[in-house]
Amino acid sequence: MQGLHIDPGTLPPECETLRAEVRAFLAEAMADVPPERRTRNWSGASEEFSRKLGARGWIGMTWPKRYGGHERSFLERYVVLEEMLAAGAPVGAHWVADRQSGPLLMRYAPDTLAPRIVPLIARGEAYFCIGMSEPDSGSDLASIRTKAVKTEHGWVINGRKVWTSGAHRSHYMIALVRTGERSDNRHAGMSQFLVDMSWPGLTVRPILNQLGEHDFNEVTFDDVLVPHDHLIGAEGDGWKQVGAELAFERSGPERYLSSTQLLLEMLAAADATDTRQAVAIGRIVASYGTLRQMSLGVAAMLSRGESPALAAALVKDQGALVEQALPDIAHDLFGGRSVPGSSLDKVMRDTALSVPSFSLRGGTREILRGIIAKGLDLR
Ligand SMILES: Cc1cc2nc3c(=O)[nH]c(=O)nc-3n(C[C@H](O)[C@H](O)[C@H](O)COP(=O)(O)OP(=O)(O)OC[C@H]3O[C@@H](n4cnc5c(N)ncnc54)[C@H](O)[C@@H]3O)c2cc1C
């Protein structure tokens, strides 16, 4: 059996200087944001906030300067992300672009696109959505049916994407589509395209989530004409590229820090003399401590240029387990005594309605465990 070793990451001193700077910024920028809005965490979006972060140099932090980046370390980036998540900052507008679309474009997009678009991401002005899932293709992504056909004037795309988070506020989608016929090799014949969300033929329809809020969408393509130079990477290499993109998608601290507001509310409501509360909250804090070390280890892998896919799958799976247990623990400890309409009450309710999705988005629990088992040579 192959082993898995994640070096617990450690942060160099410059990271703590940066942390103080980020905390001071957040204390001012978030002063008027109520707890229930902080519960939205990285699903919450404010274009104004994203632009402010861009101006501070906190988007595209590790990217080369020629792409508008700031050539800082992955660990410095990690500190900014964890402070944003701990504060429940509305980072959702630029999150996907910063996490995965920018790196994908820099690596694979032609020179007519990347130098023009990536700097807009770093400024907090260009937002992206992920066009992978389809009505009958989620876990089994290789079964997608949305299709691009090459013509003299460009590629013509027809089909349907679903659960597309933030499509309604995005400027671009990176879409995985079929460009070749299905064959025995299920992973062949797929390609990625940069799609401008304002192009004719593209329709975005809202799908409300359990909270009754608009975050996901259905996106239909009806003869959408895509210029030839919007093909990202080589034709037919979509599956390989999407694998690298998913590793970025699963690698960040948001995979265990999406419910911090509930923990803060529990701490505020706790009675220091209540042993049962102390034990339960102490267990949660210990889990967070372990997950943080693992997650920092993933950031350190990224900084060494190693693929974090296996370690990231493990952190995401364990992170979702801890976060999904939180609402029940909060209810058990404080439910009977929380005042209806209080911030604890609202945050507990909203977190309870949000957490089931944590083991679906970005790859389901079963799929992640399959990746972990394969990585450990167990299947
Ligand atoms: C909050 C949220 C945001 C999302 N945002 C986006 C987005 O922006 N872009 C995007 O493209 N997609 C997005 N998705 C979609 C997400 O990636 C899919 O929901 C997910 O991959 C599962 O696909 P599915 O919903 O089709 O379920 P299915 O794949 O049908 O799975 C149903 C159940 O069967 C299990 N299952 C499936 N295959 C296997 C297997 N081989 N072995 C064992 N069990 C299996 C699954 O684990 C799951 O429990 C989002 C989803 C959520 C919840």
CSV table of C-alpha atoms and ligand atoms in Angstrom, one decimal:
chain,number,residue,atom,x,y,z
A,1,MET,CA,0.0,0.0,0.0
A,2,GLN,CA,1.3,3.4,-0.9
A,3,GLY,CA,1.5,5.8,2.0
A,4,LEU,CA,0.2,9.3,2.3
A,5,HIS,CA,2.3,11.9,4.1
A,6,ILE,CA,1.2,15.5,4.6
A,7,ASP,CA,3.9,17.6,6.2
A,8,PRO,CA,2.2,19.9,8.7
A,9,GLY,CA,2.9,23.3,7.2
A,10,THR,CA,4.5,26.1,9.2
A,11,LEU,CA,4.2,29.8,8.4
A,12,PRO,CA,7.3,32.0,8.1
A,13,PRO,CA,7.4,35.3,10.1
A,14,GLU,CA,6.4,37.5,7.1
A,15,CYS,CA,3.1,35.8,7.1
A,16,GLU,CA,2.2,37.0,10.5
A,17,THR,CA,3.0,40.6,9.5
A,18,LEU,CA,0.7,40.2,6.6
A,19,ARG,CA,-2.0,38.6,8.9
A,20,ALA,CA,-2.0,41.7,11.1
A,21,GLU,CA,-2.5,43.9,7.9
A,22,VAL,CA,-5.4,41.7,6.7
A,23,ARG,CA,-7.1,41.7,10.1
A,24,ALA,CA,-6.9,45.5,10.3
A,25,PHE,CA,-8.4,45.8,6.8
A,26,LEU,CA,-11.2,43.4,7.7
A,27,ALA,CA,-12.0,45.1,11.0
A,28,GLU,CA,-12.7,48.3,9.1
A,29,ALA,CA,-14.2,46.8,5.9
A,30,MET,CA,-16.5,44.4,7.7
A,31,ALA,CA,-17.5,46.6,10.7
A,32,ASP,CA,-21.1,46.9,9.6
A,33,VAL,CA,-21.6,43.3,8.3
A,34,PRO,CA,-24.1,41.4,10.5
A,35,PRO,CA,-23.4,37.7,11.6
A,36,GLU,CA,-26.0,36.2,9.3
A,37,ARG,CA,-24.4,37.8,6.2
A,38,ARG,CA,-21.0,36.5,7.4
A,39,THR,CA,-22.6,33.0,7.5
A,40,ARG,CA,-22.7,33.1,3.6
A,41,ASN,CA,-18.9,33.0,3.8
A,42,TRP,CA,-17.3,32.5,0.4
A,43,SER,CA,-20.8,32.2,-1.2
A,44,GLY,CA,-21.4,35.9,-0.4
A,45,ALA,CA,-20.3,38.3,-3.1
A,46,SER,CA,-19.6,42.0,-3.3
A,47,GLU,CA,-18.0,43.4,-6.4
A,48,GLU,CA,-16.9,46.5,-4.4
A,49,PHE,CA,-15.2,44.2,-1.8
A,50,SER,CA,-13.5,42.2,-4.6
A,51,ARG,CA,-12.1,45.4,-6.2
A,52,LYS,CA,-10.8,46.6,-2.8
A,53,LEU,CA,-8.9,43.3,-2.4
A,54,GLY,CA,-7.6,43.6,-5.9
A,55,ALA,CA,-6.3,47.1,-5.1
A,56,ARG,CA,-4.6,45.7,-2.0
A,57,GLY,CA,-2.8,43.0,-4.1
A,58,TRP,CA,-4.7,40.2,-2.4
A,59,ILE,CA,-6.0,38.5,-5.6
A,60,GLY,CA,-3.6,36.7,-7.9
A,61,MET,CA,-1.1,36.9,-5.1
A,62,THR,CA,1.2,34.2,-6.4
A,63,TRP,CA,0.9,35.0,-10.1
A,64,PRO,CA,3.7,36.6,-12.2
A,65,LYS,CA,3.8,40.4,-12.4
A,66,ARG,CA,3.4,40.3,-16.1
A,67,TYR,CA,-0.1,38.9,-15.5
A,68,GLY,CA,-1.0,41.5,-12.9
A,69,GLY,CA,0.0,39.2,-10.1
A,70,HIS,CA,2.2,40.0,-7.1
A,71,GLU,CA,4.7,37.1,-7.0
A,72,ARG,CA,4.1,36.4,-3.3
A,73,SER,CA,4.3,32.9,-1.8
A,74,PHE,CA,1.5,30.3,-1.5
A,75,LEU,CA,1.7,30.5,2.2
A,76,GLU,CA,1.1,34.3,2.2
A,77,ARG,CA,-1.9,33.7,0.0
A,78,TYR,CA,-3.1,31.0,2.5
A,79,VAL,CA,-3.0,33.6,5.3
A,80,VAL,CA,-5.2,36.0,3.3
A,81,LEU,CA,-7.6,33.3,2.5
A,82,GLU,CA,-8.0,32.0,6.0
A,83,GLU,CA,-8.5,35.5,7.4
A,84,MET,CA,-11.2,36.2,4.8
A,85,LEU,CA,-12.9,32.9,5.6
A,86,ALA,CA,-12.7,33.4,9.4
A,87,ALA,CA,-14.3,36.8,9.0
A,88,GLY,CA,-17.0,35.6,6.6
A,89,ALA,CA,-15.9,38.2,4.1
A,90,PRO,CA,-17.9,38.4,0.8
A,91,VAL,CA,-15.2,37.1,-1.5
A,92,GLY,CA,-17.5,35.0,-3.7
A,93,ALA,CA,-17.4,37.3,-6.8
A,94,HIS,CA,-13.7,36.7,-7.5
A,95,TRP,CA,-13.1,33.4,-5.6
A,96,VAL,CA,-13.3,30.9,-8.5
A,97,ALA,CA,-11.3,33.1,-10.9
A,98,ASP,CA,-8.5,33.6,-8.3
A,99,ARG,CA,-8.5,29.9,-7.2
A,100,GLN,CA,-8.6,28.1,-10.5
A,101,SER,CA,-9.6,30.1,-13.7
A,102,GLY,CA,-6.6,32.4,-13.6
A,103,PRO,CA,-4.0,29.6,-13.1
A,104,LEU,CA,-5.7,27.6,-15.9
A,105,LEU,CA,-5.6,30.5,-18.3
A,106,MET,CA,-2.0,31.3,-17.5
A,107,ARG,CA,-1.0,27.7,-18.2
A,108,TYR,CA,-3.1,26.9,-21.2
A,109,ALA,CA,-4.8,29.9,-22.8
A,110,PRO,CA,-3.3,31.4,-26.0
A,111,ASP,CA,-1.4,34.7,-25.8
A,112,THR,CA,-4.3,36.5,-27.4
A,113,LEU,CA,-6.3,35.9,-24.2
A,114,ALA,CA,-4.4,35.3,-21.0
A,115,PRO,CA,-2.4,38.6,-20.9
A,116,ARG,CA,-5.6,40.5,-21.5
A,117,ILE,CA,-8.0,38.8,-19.1
A,118,VAL,CA,-5.8,37.5,-16.2
A,119,PRO,CA,-4.8,41.1,-15.0
A,120,LEU,CA,-8.6,41.9,-14.8
A,121,ILE,CA,-9.0,39.0,-12.4
A,122,ALA,CA,-6.1,40.2,-10.3
A,123,ARG,CA,-7.8,43.6,-10.1
A,124,GLY,CA,-11.0,42.0,-8.8
A,125,GLU,CA,-12.9,43.1,-11.9
A,126,ALA,CA,-13.4,39.8,-13.9
A,127,TYR,CA,-15.4,37.0,-12.4
A,128,PHE,CA,-15.6,33.4,-13.5
A,129,CYS,CA,-17.9,30.4,-13.2
A,130,ILE,CA,-17.3,26.6,-13.6
A,131,GLY,CA,-19.1,24.9,-16.4
A,132,MET,CA,-18.5,21.2,-15.7
A,133,SER,CA,-21.7,19.6,-14.3
A,134,GLU,CA,-24.7,18.8,-16.5
A,135,PRO,CA,-28.2,17.5,-15.8
A,136,ASP,CA,-27.1,13.8,-16.1
A,137,SER,CA,-23.3,14.3,-15.5
A,138,GLY,CA,-22.0,15.2,-12.1
A,139,SER,CA,-19.8,12.6,-10.5
A,140,ASP,CA,-19.5,10.9,-13.9
A,141,LEU,CA,-18.2,14.0,-15.6
A,142,ALA,CA,-16.8,12.1,-18.5
A,143,SER,CA,-20.4,11.5,-19.7
A,144,ILE,CA,-21.0,15.2,-20.5
A,145,ARG,CA,-23.1,15.9,-23.7
A,146,THR,CA,-22.7,19.6,-24.3
A,147,LYS,CA,-21.0,19.7,-27.6
A,148,ALA,CA,-18.8,22.1,-29.7
A,149,VAL,CA,-18.6,21.7,-33.4
A,150,LYS,CA,-15.7,23.4,-35.3
A,151,THR,CA,-16.8,25.7,-38.2
A,152,GLU,CA,-14.9,28.2,-40.4
A,153,HIS,CA,-15.9,31.1,-38.1
A,154,GLY,CA,-15.4,29.4,-34.7
A,155,TRP,CA,-16.8,26.6,-32.5
A,156,VAL,CA,-20.6,26.3,-32.1
A,157,ILE,CA,-21.7,25.1,-28.7
A,158,ASN,CA,-25.0,23.5,-27.9
A,159,GLY,CA,-26.1,21.9,-24.6
A,160,ARG,CA,-26.8,22.6,-20.9
A,161,LYS,CA,-24.8,23.1,-17.8
A,162,VAL,CA,-26.3,23.0,-14.3
A,163,TRP,CA,-25.6,23.9,-10.7
A,164,THR,CA,-23.3,26.7,-12.1
A,165,SER,CA,-22.5,28.8,-9.0
A,166,GLY,CA,-22.4,32.5,-9.7
A,167,ALA,CA,-23.1,32.3,-13.4
A,168,HIS,CA,-25.4,35.2,-13.1
A,169,ARG,CA,-22.7,37.5,-11.8
A,170,SER,CA,-19.8,36.1,-13.9
A,171,HIS,CA,-18.2,37.6,-16.9
A,172,TYR,CA,-16.8,34.3,-18.1
A,173,MET,CA,-17.2,30.5,-17.8
A,174,ILE,CA,-14.6,27.9,-18.4
A,175,ALA,CA,-16.7,25.2,-20.0
A,176,LEU,CA,-15.8,21.6,-20.4
A,177,VAL,CA,-17.5,20.3,-23.6
A,178,ARG,CA,-17.3,17.4,-26.0
A,179,THR,CA,-15.4,18.1,-29.2
A,180,GLY,CA,-14.9,14.6,-30.4
A,181,GLU,CA,-17.2,11.5,-30.7
A,182,ARG,CA,-17.5,9.2,-27.7
A,183,SER,CA,-15.0,6.3,-27.9
A,184,ASP,CA,-13.7,3.4,-25.8
A,185,ASN,CA,-11.5,5.9,-24.1
A,186,ARG,CA,-14.1,7.7,-22.1
A,187,HIS,CA,-11.7,10.6,-21.3
A,188,ALA,CA,-10.9,11.4,-24.9
A,189,GLY,CA,-12.7,14.0,-27.0
A,190,MET,CA,-13.3,16.7,-24.4
A,191,SER,CA,-12.0,20.3,-24.5
A,192,GLN,CA,-12.2,23.5,-22.5
A,193,PHE,CA,-13.4,26.8,-23.8
A,194,LEU,CA,-13.4,30.4,-22.4
A,195,VAL,CA,-17.0,31.5,-22.9
A,196,ASP,CA,-18.0,35.2,-22.5
A,197,MET,CA,-21.3,35.1,-20.6
A,198,SER,CA,-22.7,38.0,-22.7
A,199,TRP,CA,-22.5,36.1,-26.0
A,200,PRO,CA,-25.8,35.5,-27.9
A,201,GLY,CA,-27.4,32.1,-27.5
A,202,LEU,CA,-26.4,31.8,-23.8
A,203,THR,CA,-29.2,31.8,-21.2
A,204,VAL,CA,-28.7,31.8,-17.5
A,205,ARG,CA,-31.7,30.7,-15.3
A,206,PRO,CA,-31.7,30.8,-11.5
A,207,ILE,CA,-32.0,27.7,-9.3
A,208,LEU,CA,-32.8,28.6,-5.7
A,209,ASN,CA,-30.9,26.7,-3.0
A,210,GLN,CA,-32.3,25.4,0.3
A,211,LEU,CA,-32.0,28.8,1.9
A,212,GLY,CA,-34.2,30.2,-0.9
A,213,GLU,CA,-31.3,32.1,-2.3
A,214,HIS,CA,-30.0,32.5,-5.8
A,215,ASP,CA,-26.5,31.1,-6.1
A,216,PHE,CA,-26.7,28.2,-8.6
A,217,ASN,CA,-27.9,28.4,-12.2
A,218,GLU,CA,-28.8,26.4,-15.2
A,219,VAL,CA,-26.9,27.7,-18.3
A,220,THR,CA,-28.1,26.7,-21.7
A,221,PHE,CA,-26.1,27.0,-24.9
A,222,ASP,CA,-28.1,27.5,-28.2
A,223,ASP,CA,-25.7,27.8,-31.1
A,224,VAL,CA,-23.2,29.9,-29.1
A,225,LEU,CA,-20.4,30.9,-31.5
A,226,VAL,CA,-17.0,30.8,-29.8
A,227,PRO,CA,-14.0,32.2,-31.6
A,228,HIS,CA,-11.2,29.7,-32.4
A,229,ASP,CA,-8.7,31.3,-30.0
A,230,HIS,CA,-11.1,30.7,-27.1
A,231,LEU,CA,-10.1,27.0,-27.0
A,232,ILE,CA,-8.1,26.6,-23.8
A,233,GLY,CA,-5.1,24.2,-24.3
A,234,ALA,CA,-5.1,21.6,-27.0
A,235,GLU,CA,-8.3,20.2,-28.5
A,236,GLY,CA,-9.1,16.8,-26.8
A,237,ASP,CA,-7.0,17.6,-23.7
A,238,GLY,CA,-9.9,18.8,-21.7
A,239,TRP,CA,-10.0,15.8,-19.3
A,240,LYS,CA,-6.3,16.2,-18.3
A,241,GLN,CA,-6.7,20.0,-17.8
A,242,VAL,CA,-9.9,19.6,-15.8
A,243,GLY,CA,-8.1,17.2,-13.4
A,244,ALA,CA,-5.5,19.9,-12.6
A,245,GLU,CA,-8.3,22.5,-12.2
A,246,LEU,CA,-10.2,20.3,-9.8
A,247,ALA,CA,-7.0,19.8,-7.7
A,248,PHE,CA,-6.9,23.7,-7.3
A,249,GLU,CA,-10.7,23.7,-6.6
A,250,ARG,CA,-10.3,21.2,-3.7
A,251,SER,CA,-7.1,22.5,-2.3
A,252,GLY,CA,-8.0,25.6,-0.3
A,253,PRO,CA,-8.9,26.3,3.3
A,254,GLU,CA,-12.6,27.0,2.3
A,255,ARG,CA,-12.9,23.2,2.4
A,256,TYR,CA,-13.0,23.3,6.2
A,257,LEU,CA,-13.6,27.0,7.0
A,258,SER,CA,-17.0,27.6,5.6
A,259,SER,CA,-18.9,27.6,8.9
A,260,THR,CA,-16.6,29.7,11.1
A,261,GLN,CA,-19.4,32.1,12.0
A,262,LEU,CA,-21.4,29.3,13.8
A,263,LEU,CA,-18.3,28.4,15.9
A,264,LEU,CA,-17.9,32.1,16.8
A,265,GLU,CA,-21.6,32.3,17.8
A,266,MET,CA,-21.2,29.2,20.0
A,267,LEU,CA,-18.1,30.6,21.7
A,268,ALA,CA,-20.0,33.9,22.4
A,269,ALA,CA,-22.9,32.0,23.8
A,270,ALA,CA,-20.9,29.6,25.9
A,271,ASP,CA,-20.8,29.5,29.7
A,272,ALA,CA,-17.2,29.2,30.9
A,273,THR,CA,-18.4,27.1,33.8
A,274,ASP,CA,-20.3,24.5,31.7
A,275,THR,CA,-18.1,21.4,31.3
A,276,ARG,CA,-20.3,19.8,28.7
A,277,GLN,CA,-20.0,22.9,26.5
A,278,ALA,CA,-16.3,23.1,27.1
A,279,VAL,CA,-15.7,19.5,26.1
A,280,ALA,CA,-17.8,19.7,22.9
A,281,ILE,CA,-16.4,23.1,21.8
A,282,GLY,CA,-12.9,21.9,22.7
A,283,ARG,CA,-13.3,18.8,20.4
A,284,ILE,CA,-14.4,21.1,17.5
A,285,VAL,CA,-11.4,23.4,18.1
A,286,ALA,CA,-9.0,20.4,18.1
A,287,SER,CA,-10.5,19.1,14.8
A,288,TYR,CA,-10.0,22.6,13.3
A,289,GLY,CA,-6.4,22.6,14.5
A,290,THR,CA,-5.7,19.3,12.8
A,291,LEU,CA,-7.4,20.3,9.6
A,292,ARG,CA,-5.5,23.6,9.5
A,293,GLN,CA,-2.2,21.7,9.8
A,294,MET,CA,-3.2,19.4,6.9
A,295,SER,CA,-4.6,22.3,4.8
A,296,LEU,CA,-1.3,24.3,5.4
A,297,GLY,CA,0.5,21.1,4.3
A,298,VAL,CA,-1.5,21.2,1.0
A,299,ALA,CA,-0.5,24.9,0.5
A,300,ALA,CA,3.1,24.0,1.1
A,301,MET,CA,2.8,21.2,-1.6
A,302,LEU,CA,1.5,23.8,-4.0
A,303,SER,CA,4.4,26.1,-3.2
A,304,ARG,CA,6.8,23.2,-4.0
A,305,GLY,CA,5.0,22.6,-7.3
A,306,GLU,CA,3.7,19.2,-6.2
A,307,SER,CA,0.2,18.0,-7.1
A,308,PRO,CA,-2.0,18.2,-4.0
A,309,ALA,CA,-4.8,16.2,-5.5
A,310,LEU,CA,-4.8,13.3,-3.0
A,311,ALA,CA,-4.1,15.3,0.1
A,312,ALA,CA,-6.7,17.9,-0.9
A,313,ALA,CA,-9.3,15.2,-1.3
A,314,LEU,CA,-8.6,14.0,2.2
A,315,VAL,CA,-8.8,17.5,3.7
A,316,LYS,CA,-12.0,18.3,1.8
A,317,ASP,CA,-13.6,15.0,3.0
A,318,GLN,CA,-12.6,15.4,6.6
A,319,GLY,CA,-13.4,19.2,6.6
A,320,ALA,CA,-16.9,18.5,5.3
A,321,LEU,CA,-17.4,15.9,8.1
A,322,VAL,CA,-16.4,18.4,10.8
A,323,GLU,CA,-18.5,21.2,9.4
A,324,GLN,CA,-21.6,19.0,8.8
A,325,ALA,CA,-21.6,18.0,12.5
A,326,LEU,CA,-21.5,21.6,13.8
A,327,PRO,CA,-25.2,22.6,13.5
A,328,ASP,CA,-26.3,19.5,15.5
A,329,ILE,CA,-23.7,20.1,18.2
A,330,ALA,CA,-24.8,23.8,18.4
A,331,HIS,CA,-28.4,22.7,18.6
A,332,ASP,CA,-27.7,20.2,21.3
A,333,LEU,CA,-25.7,22.7,23.4
A,334,PHE,CA,-27.7,25.9,22.8
A,335,GLY,CA,-30.9,25.1,20.9
A,336,GLY,CA,-33.2,25.1,23.8
A,337,ARG,CA,-31.9,28.4,25.1
A,338,SER,CA,-31.2,30.4,21.9
A,339,VAL,CA,-33.6,33.4,21.6
A,340,PRO,CA,-35.6,33.2,18.4
A,341,GLY,CA,-34.3,35.9,15.9
A,342,SER,CA,-31.0,36.2,17.8
A,343,SER,CA,-27.8,36.0,15.7
A,344,LEU,CA,-27.0,32.5,17.2
A,345,ASP,CA,-30.5,31.4,16.1
A,346,LYS,CA,-30.2,32.8,12.6
A,347,VAL,CA,-26.6,31.5,12.1
A,348,MET,CA,-27.5,28.1,13.4
A,349,ARG,CA,-30.5,27.8,11.0
A,350,ASP,CA,-28.6,29.1,7.9
A,351,THR,CA,-25.6,26.8,8.6
A,352,ALA,CA,-27.9,23.8,9.1
A,353,LEU,CA,-29.4,24.5,5.7
A,354,SER,CA,-26.0,25.0,4.0
A,355,VAL,CA,-23.9,22.2,5.3
A,356,PRO,CA,-25.5,19.3,3.4
A,357,SER,CA,-24.1,20.8,0.1
A,358,PHE,CA,-20.5,20.7,1.5
A,359,SER,CA,-20.1,17.0,0.7
A,360,LEU,CA,-21.5,17.5,-2.8
A,361,ARG,CA,-19.9,20.7,-4.2
A,362,GLY,CA,-16.5,20.2,-5.7
A,363,GLY,CA,-16.9,16.4,-5.7
A,364,THR,CA,-19.0,14.2,-3.5
A,365,ARG,CA,-17.8,12.4,-0.5
A,366,GLU,CA,-18.0,9.0,-2.3
A,367,ILE,CA,-16.0,10.3,-5.3
A,368,LEU,CA,-13.3,11.9,-3.0
A,369,ARG,CA,-13.0,8.6,-1.1
A,370,GLY,CA,-12.6,6.8,-4.4
A,371,ILE,CA,-9.7,9.2,-5.2
A,372,ILE,CA,-8.2,8.6,-1.8
A,373,ALA,CA,-8.5,4.8,-2.1
A,374,LYS,CA,-6.9,4.9,-5.5
A,375,GLY,CA,-4.1,7.2,-4.4
A,376,LEU,CA,-3.3,4.8,-1.6
A,377,ASP,CA,-3.4,1.8,-4.0
A,378,LEU,CA,-6.4,0.4,-2.2
A,379,ARG,CA,-8.4,-0.1,-5.3
B,1,LIG,C1,-23.3,24.1,-3.6
B,1,LIG,C2,-23.0,23.5,-4.9
B,1,LIG,C3,-22.3,24.2,-5.9
B,1,LIG,C4,-22.0,23.7,-7.1
B,1,LIG,N1,-21.3,24.5,-8.0
B,1,LIG,C5,-21.0,23.9,-9.2
B,1,LIG,C6,-20.4,24.7,-10.2
B,1,LIG,O1,-20.2,25.9,-10.0
B,1,LIG,N2,-20.1,24.2,-11.4
B,1,LIG,C7,-20.4,22.9,-11.7
B,1,LIG,O2,-20.0,22.4,-12.8
B,1,LIG,N3,-20.9,22.1,-10.8
B,1,LIG,C8,-21.3,22.6,-9.5
B,1,LIG,N4,-21.9,21.8,-8.6
B,1,LIG,C9,-22.3,20.4,-9.0
B,1,LIG,C10,-21.5,19.4,-8.2
B,1,LIG,O3,-20.2,19.3,-8.8
B,1,LIG,C11,-22.3,18.1,-8.4
B,1,LIG,O4,-23.5,18.2,-7.7
B,1,LIG,C12,-21.5,16.9,-7.9
B,1,LIG,O5,-20.4,16.6,-8.7
B,1,LIG,C13,-22.4,15.6,-7.9
B,1,LIG,O6,-23.0,15.4,-9.1
B,1,LIG,P1,-24.6,15.1,-9.2
B,1,LIG,O7,-25.3,16.2,-8.5
B,1,LIG,O8,-24.9,14.9,-10.6
B,1,LIG,O9,-24.8,13.8,-8.4
B,1,LIG,P2,-24.5,12.3,-8.8
B,1,LIG,O10,-23.2,12.3,-9.5
B,1,LIG,O11,-25.7,11.8,-9.5
B,1,LIG,O12,-24.4,11.6,-7.4
B,1,LIG,C14,-25.5,11.2,-6.7
B,1,LIG,C15,-25.0,10.4,-5.5
B,1,LIG,O13,-24.5,9.1,-6.0
B,1,LIG,C16,-23.1,9.0,-5.5
B,1,LIG,N5,-22.3,8.4,-6.6
B,1,LIG,C17,-22.2,8.8,-7.9
B,1,LIG,N6,-21.2,8.1,-8.5
B,1,LIG,C18,-20.7,7.2,-7.6
B,1,LIG,C19,-19.7,6.2,-7.6
B,1,LIG,N7,-19.0,6.0,-8.8
B,1,LIG,N8,-19.4,5.5,-6.5
B,1,LIG,C20,-20.1,5.8,-5.4
B,1,LIG,N9,-21.1,6.7,-5.3
B,1,LIG,C21,-21.4,7.4,-6.3
B,1,LIG,C22,-22.7,10.4,-5.2
B,1,LIG,O14,-21.6,10.4,-4.3
B,1,LIG,C23,-23.9,11.0,-4.7
B,1,LIG,O15,-24.1,10.7,-3.3
B,1,LIG,C24,-22.3,22.3,-7.4
B,1,LIG,C25,-23.0,21.6,-6.4
B,1,LIG,C26,-23.3,22.1,-5.2
B,1,LIG,C27,-24.1,21.3,-4.2
